[in-house]
CSV table of C-alpha atoms in Angstrom, one decimal:
chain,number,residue,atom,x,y,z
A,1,UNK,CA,0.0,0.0,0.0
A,2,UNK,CA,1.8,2.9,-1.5
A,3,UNK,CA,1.6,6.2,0.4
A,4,UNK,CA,-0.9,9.3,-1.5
A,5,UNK,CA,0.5,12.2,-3.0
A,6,UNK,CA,-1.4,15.3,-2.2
A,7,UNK,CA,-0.7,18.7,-3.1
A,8,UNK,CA,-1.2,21.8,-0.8
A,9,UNK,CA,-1.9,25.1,-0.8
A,10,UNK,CA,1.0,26.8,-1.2
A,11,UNK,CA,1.8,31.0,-0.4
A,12,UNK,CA,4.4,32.9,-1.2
A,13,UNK,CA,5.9,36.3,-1.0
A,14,UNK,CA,8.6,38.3,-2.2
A,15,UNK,CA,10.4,40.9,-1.4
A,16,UNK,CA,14.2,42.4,-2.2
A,17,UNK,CA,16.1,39.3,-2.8
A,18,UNK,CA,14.0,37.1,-0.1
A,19,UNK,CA,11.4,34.9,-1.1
A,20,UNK,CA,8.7,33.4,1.4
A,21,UNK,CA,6.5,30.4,1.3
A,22,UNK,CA,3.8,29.2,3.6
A,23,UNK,CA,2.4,25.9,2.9
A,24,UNK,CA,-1.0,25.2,4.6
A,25,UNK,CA,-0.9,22.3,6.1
A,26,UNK,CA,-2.5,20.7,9.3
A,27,UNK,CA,-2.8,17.5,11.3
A,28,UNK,CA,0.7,16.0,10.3
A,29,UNK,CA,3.4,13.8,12.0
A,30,UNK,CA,7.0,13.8,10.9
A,31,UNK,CA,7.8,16.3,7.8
A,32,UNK,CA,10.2,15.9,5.8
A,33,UNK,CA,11.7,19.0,4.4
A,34,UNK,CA,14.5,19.2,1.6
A,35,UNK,CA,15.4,21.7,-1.3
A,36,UNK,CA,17.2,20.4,-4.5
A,37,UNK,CA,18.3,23.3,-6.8
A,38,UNK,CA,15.1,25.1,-7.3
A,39,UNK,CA,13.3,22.6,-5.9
A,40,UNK,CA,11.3,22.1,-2.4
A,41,UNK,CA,10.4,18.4,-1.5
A,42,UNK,CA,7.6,18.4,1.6
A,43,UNK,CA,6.4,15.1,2.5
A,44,UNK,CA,4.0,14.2,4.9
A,45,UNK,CA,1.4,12.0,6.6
A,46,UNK,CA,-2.5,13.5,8.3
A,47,UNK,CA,-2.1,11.8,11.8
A,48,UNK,CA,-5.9,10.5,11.0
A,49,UNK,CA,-5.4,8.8,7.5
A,50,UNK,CA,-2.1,7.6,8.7
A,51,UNK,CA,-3.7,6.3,12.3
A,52,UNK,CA,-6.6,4.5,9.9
A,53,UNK,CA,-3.9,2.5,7.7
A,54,UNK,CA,-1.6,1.6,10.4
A,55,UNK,CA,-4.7,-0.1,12.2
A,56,UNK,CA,-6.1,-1.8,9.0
A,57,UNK,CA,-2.2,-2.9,7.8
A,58,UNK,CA,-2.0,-4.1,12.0
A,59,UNK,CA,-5.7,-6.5,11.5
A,60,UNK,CA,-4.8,-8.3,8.6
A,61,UNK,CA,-1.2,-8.6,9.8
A,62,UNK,CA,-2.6,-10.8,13.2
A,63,UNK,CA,-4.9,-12.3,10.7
A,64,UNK,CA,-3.1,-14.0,8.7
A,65,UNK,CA,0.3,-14.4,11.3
A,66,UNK,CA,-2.8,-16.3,13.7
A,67,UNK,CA,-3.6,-18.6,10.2
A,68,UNK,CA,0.0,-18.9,9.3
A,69,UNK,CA,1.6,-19.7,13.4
A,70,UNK,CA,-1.7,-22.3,13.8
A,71,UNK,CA,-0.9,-24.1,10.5
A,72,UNK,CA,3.2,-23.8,11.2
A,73,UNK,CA,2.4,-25.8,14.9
A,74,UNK,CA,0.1,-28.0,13.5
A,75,UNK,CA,1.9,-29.5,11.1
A,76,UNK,CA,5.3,-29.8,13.7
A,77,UNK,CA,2.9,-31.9,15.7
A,78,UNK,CA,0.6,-33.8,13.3
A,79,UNK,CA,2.4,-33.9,10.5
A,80,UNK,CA,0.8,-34.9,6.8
A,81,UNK,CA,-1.9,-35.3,8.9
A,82,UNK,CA,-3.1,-31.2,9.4
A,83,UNK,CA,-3.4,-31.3,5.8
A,84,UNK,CA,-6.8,-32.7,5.6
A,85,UNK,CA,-8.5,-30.7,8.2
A,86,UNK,CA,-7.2,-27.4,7.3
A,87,UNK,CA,-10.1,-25.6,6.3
A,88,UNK,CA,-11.9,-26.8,9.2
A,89,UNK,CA,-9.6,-25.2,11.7
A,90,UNK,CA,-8.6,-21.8,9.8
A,91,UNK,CA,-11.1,-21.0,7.6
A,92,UNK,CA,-12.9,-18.4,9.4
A,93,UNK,CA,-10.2,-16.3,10.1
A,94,UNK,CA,-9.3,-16.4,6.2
A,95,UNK,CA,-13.0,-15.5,5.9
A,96,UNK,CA,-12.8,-12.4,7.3
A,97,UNK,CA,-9.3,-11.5,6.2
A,98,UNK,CA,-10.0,-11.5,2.4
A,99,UNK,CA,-13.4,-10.1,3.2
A,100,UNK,CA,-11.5,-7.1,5.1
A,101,UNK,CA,-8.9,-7.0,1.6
A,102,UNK,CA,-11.6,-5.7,0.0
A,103,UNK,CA,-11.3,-2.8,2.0
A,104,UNK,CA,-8.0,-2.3,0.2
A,105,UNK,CA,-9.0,-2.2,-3.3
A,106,UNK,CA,-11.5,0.5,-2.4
A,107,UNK,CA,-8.5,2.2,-0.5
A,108,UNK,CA,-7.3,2.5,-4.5
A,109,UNK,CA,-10.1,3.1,-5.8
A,110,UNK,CA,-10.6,6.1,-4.2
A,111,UNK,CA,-7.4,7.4,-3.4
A,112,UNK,CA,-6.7,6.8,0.1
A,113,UNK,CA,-3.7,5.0,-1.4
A,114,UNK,CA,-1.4,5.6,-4.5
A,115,UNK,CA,-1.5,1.1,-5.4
A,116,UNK,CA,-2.7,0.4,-8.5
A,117,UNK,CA,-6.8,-0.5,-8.4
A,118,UNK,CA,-6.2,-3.8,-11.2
A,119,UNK,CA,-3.4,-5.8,-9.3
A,120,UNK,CA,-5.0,-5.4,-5.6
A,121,UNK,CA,-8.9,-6.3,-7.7
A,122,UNK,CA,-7.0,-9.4,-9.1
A,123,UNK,CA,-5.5,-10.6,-6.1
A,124,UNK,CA,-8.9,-10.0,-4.2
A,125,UNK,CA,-11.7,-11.7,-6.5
A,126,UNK,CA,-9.0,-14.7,-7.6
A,127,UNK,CA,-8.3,-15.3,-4.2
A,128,UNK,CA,-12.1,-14.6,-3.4
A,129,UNK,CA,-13.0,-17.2,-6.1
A,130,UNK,CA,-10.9,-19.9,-4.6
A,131,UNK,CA,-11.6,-19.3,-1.0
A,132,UNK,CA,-15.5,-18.7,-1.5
A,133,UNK,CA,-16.5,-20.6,-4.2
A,134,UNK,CA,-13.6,-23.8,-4.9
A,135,UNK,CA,-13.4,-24.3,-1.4
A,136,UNK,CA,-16.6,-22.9,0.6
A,137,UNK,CA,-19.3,-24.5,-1.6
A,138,UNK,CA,-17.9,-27.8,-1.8
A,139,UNK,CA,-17.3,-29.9,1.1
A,140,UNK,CA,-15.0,-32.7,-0.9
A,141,UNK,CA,-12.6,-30.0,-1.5
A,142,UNK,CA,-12.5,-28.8,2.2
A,143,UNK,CA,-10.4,-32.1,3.3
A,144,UNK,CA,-7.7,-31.8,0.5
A,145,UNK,CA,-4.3,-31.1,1.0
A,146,UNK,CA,-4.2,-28.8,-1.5
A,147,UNK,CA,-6.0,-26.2,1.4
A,148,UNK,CA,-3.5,-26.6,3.0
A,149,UNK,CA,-0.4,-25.4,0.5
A,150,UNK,CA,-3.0,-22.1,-0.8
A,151,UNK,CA,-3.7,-21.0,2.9
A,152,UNK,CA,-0.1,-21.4,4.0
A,153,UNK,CA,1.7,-19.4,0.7
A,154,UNK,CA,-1.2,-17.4,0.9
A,155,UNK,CA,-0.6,-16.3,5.0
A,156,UNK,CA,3.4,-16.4,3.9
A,157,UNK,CA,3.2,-13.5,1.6
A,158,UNK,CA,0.8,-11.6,3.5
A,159,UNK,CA,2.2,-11.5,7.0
A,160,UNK,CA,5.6,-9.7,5.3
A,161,UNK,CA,3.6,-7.3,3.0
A,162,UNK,CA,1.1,-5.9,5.8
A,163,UNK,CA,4.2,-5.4,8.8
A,164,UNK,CA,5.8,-3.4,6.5
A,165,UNK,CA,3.3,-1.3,5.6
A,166,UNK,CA,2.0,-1.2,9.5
A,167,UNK,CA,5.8,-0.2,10.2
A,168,UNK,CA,6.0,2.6,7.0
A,169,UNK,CA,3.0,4.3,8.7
A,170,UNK,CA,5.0,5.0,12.0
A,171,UNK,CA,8.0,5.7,10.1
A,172,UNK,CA,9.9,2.5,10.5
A,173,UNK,CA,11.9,1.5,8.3
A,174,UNK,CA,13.6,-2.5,9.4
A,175,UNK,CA,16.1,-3.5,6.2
A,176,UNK,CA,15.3,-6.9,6.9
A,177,UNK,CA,11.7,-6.8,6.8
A,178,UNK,CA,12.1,-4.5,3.7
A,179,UNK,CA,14.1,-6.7,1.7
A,180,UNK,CA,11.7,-9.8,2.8
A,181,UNK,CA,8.6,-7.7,1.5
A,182,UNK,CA,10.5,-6.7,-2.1
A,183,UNK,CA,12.1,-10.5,-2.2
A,184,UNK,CA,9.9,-12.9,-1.1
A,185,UNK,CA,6.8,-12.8,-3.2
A,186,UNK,CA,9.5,-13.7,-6.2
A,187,UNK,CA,9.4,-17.8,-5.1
A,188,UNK,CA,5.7,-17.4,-3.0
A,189,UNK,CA,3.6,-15.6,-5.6
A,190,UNK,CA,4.3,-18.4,-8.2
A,191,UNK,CA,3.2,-21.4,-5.6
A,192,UNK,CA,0.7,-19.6,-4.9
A,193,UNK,CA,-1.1,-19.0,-7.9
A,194,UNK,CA,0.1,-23.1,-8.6
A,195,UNK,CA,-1.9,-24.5,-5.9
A,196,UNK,CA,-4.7,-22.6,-6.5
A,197,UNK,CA,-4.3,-23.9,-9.7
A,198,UNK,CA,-3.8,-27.1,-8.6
A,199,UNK,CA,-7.1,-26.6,-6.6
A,200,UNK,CA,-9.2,-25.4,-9.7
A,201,UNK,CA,-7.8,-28.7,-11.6
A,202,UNK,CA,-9.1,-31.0,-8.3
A,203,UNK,CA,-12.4,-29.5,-8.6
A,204,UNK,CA,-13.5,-29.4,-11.9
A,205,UNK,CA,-14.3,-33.8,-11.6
A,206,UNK,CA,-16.5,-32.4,-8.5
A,207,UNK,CA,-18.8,-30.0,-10.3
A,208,UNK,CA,-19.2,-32.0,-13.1
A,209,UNK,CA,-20.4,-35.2,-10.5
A,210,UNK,CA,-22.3,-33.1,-8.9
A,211,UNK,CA,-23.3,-30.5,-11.5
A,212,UNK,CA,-23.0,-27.4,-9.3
A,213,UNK,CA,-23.6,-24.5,-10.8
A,214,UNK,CA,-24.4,-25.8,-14.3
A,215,UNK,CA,-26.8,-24.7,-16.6
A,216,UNK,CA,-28.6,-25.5,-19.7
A,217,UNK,CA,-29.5,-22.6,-22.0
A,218,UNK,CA,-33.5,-22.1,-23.1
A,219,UNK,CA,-35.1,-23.5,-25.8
A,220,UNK,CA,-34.3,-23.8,-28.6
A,221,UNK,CA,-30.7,-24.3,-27.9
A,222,UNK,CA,-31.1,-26.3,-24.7
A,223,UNK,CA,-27.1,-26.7,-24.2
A,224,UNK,CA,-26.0,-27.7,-21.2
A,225,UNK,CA,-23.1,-25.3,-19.6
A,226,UNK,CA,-21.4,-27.2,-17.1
A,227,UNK,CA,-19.5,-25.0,-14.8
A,228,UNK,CA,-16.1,-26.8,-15.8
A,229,UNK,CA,-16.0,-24.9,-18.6
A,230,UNK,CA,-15.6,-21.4,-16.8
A,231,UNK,CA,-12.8,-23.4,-14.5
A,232,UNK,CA,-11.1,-23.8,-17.3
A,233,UNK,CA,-10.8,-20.2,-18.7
A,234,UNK,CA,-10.4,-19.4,-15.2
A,235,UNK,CA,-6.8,-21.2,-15.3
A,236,UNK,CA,-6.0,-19.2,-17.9
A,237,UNK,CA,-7.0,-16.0,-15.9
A,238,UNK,CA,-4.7,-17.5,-13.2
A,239,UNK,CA,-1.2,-17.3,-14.8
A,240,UNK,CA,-2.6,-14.2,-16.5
A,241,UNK,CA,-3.4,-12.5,-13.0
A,242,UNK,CA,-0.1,-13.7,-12.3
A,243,UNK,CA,1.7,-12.2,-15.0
A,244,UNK,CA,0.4,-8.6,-14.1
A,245,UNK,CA,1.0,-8.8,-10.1
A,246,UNK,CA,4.8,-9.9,-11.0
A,247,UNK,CA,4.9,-7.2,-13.0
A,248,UNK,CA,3.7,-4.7,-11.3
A,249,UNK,CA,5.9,-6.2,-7.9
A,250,UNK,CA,8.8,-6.1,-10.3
A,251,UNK,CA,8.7,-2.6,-10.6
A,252,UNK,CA,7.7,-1.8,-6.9
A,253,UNK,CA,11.4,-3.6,-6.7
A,254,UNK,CA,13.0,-2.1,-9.1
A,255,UNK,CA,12.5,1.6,-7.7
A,256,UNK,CA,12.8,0.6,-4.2
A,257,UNK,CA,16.5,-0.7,-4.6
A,258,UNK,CA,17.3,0.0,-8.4
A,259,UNK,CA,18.6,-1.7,-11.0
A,260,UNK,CA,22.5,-3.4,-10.8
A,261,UNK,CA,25.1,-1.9,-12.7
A,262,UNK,CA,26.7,-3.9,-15.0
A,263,UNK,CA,30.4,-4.4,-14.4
A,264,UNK,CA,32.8,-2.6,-16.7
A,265,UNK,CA,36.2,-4.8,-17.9
């Protein structure tokens, strides 16, 4: 969640060789005040808006640490055996976690943040799709182990991405937990976006058994639309959700720590 950009009202005066400016501002923490050539640089946070991300950023991050610590300890002691019974034990929290990421995508919508609306709408109606629809309206997926890989990757990424952004709003800045949040979504986003994969694939049998959310179209065509069919462009959408969040984290990397200079011989 990138910070806004906002412009103030800006005053100024001259007089002789001195010139005055007044920028109207209220309800900030921690300016930042620096002049490059002809060039003043103000940057600032409103106490409230700040206040209102660090709580959000601070929910989901005890969210999803709770889904990822209880999955973590289950497996030390049960083994294989967690897998099955995954959903069962942490699928209410999930619940309201990606329910609360919608809050999020209207956050870009409107402004509140500078994040791109399409990556963060993506991520929330693919994972959405998965967690609501592959997995909460069909019991004979609940007890697969592939729950198991989607919440865990899924937890992984998300308990690095929302402490640093819960730290950024205090002004925090911990390397380590920096370099986790621009690094490790290269190896997790892929295996993530492969087990839910992996998860469409193990369902499509399911709906066509049990011909969930099938249709047949009126007369006179009177096709029959099995549901399996909109799985199946939905893998598609999958790699090509994929391919746009990578890009789009490739270039949050890219300007956070540049790109390497090549070595000269």
């Amino acid at each position: 969640m990138e910070n806004q950009v906002l412009t103030p009202h800006v005053y100024w005066a001259q007089r002789h060789r001195e010139l005055y400016l007044r920028v109207e501002l209220s309800d900030v923490q921690n300016p930042a005040i620096s002049i490059t050539e002809n060039v003043l640089h103000f940057k600032a946070l409103t106490n409230l808006r700040k206040g209102y991300l660090f709580m959000y950023n601070l929910v989901q991050f005890l969210g999803f640490s709770w889904i990822f610590v209880n999955l973590t300890v289950r497996f030390c002691i049960l083994g294989k055996e967690s897998f099955y019974d995954t959903f069962h034990t942490v699928a209410d929290m999930m619940y309201f976690c990606q329910m609360l990421a919608v809050v999020e995508t209207i956050n870009a919508a409107i402004g509140v943040t500078t994040s791109p609306v399409l990556p963060s709408l993506i991520q929330l109606l693919g994972r959405n799709f998965i967690l609501f629809i592959i997995f909460g309206t069909m019991e004979e997926m609940q007890n697969k182990a592939v729950v198991f890989f989607v919440f865990y990757l899924w937890s992984a990424i998300e308990i690095f991405r929302y402490s640093f952004y819960m730290l950024t709003c205090i002004d925090m800045d911990w390397k380590v937990l920096t370099w986790l949040r621009y690094t490790l979504w290269i190896p997790l986003y892929p295996l993530g976006c492969l087990a839910e994969a992996v998860s469409v694939i193990q369902s499509i049998p399911i709906f066509n058994e049990t011909g969930r959310f099938s249709f047949t179209l009126p007369y006179p065509v009177k096709i029959k639309v099995r549901f399996s069919f909109f799985l199946q462009i939905y893998l598609i959408m999958i790699f090509l959700g994929l391919y746009i969040n990578f890009r789009h984290l490739y270039k949050q990397r890219r300007r956070r720590y540049g790109q390497k200079k090549k070595k000269i011989h």
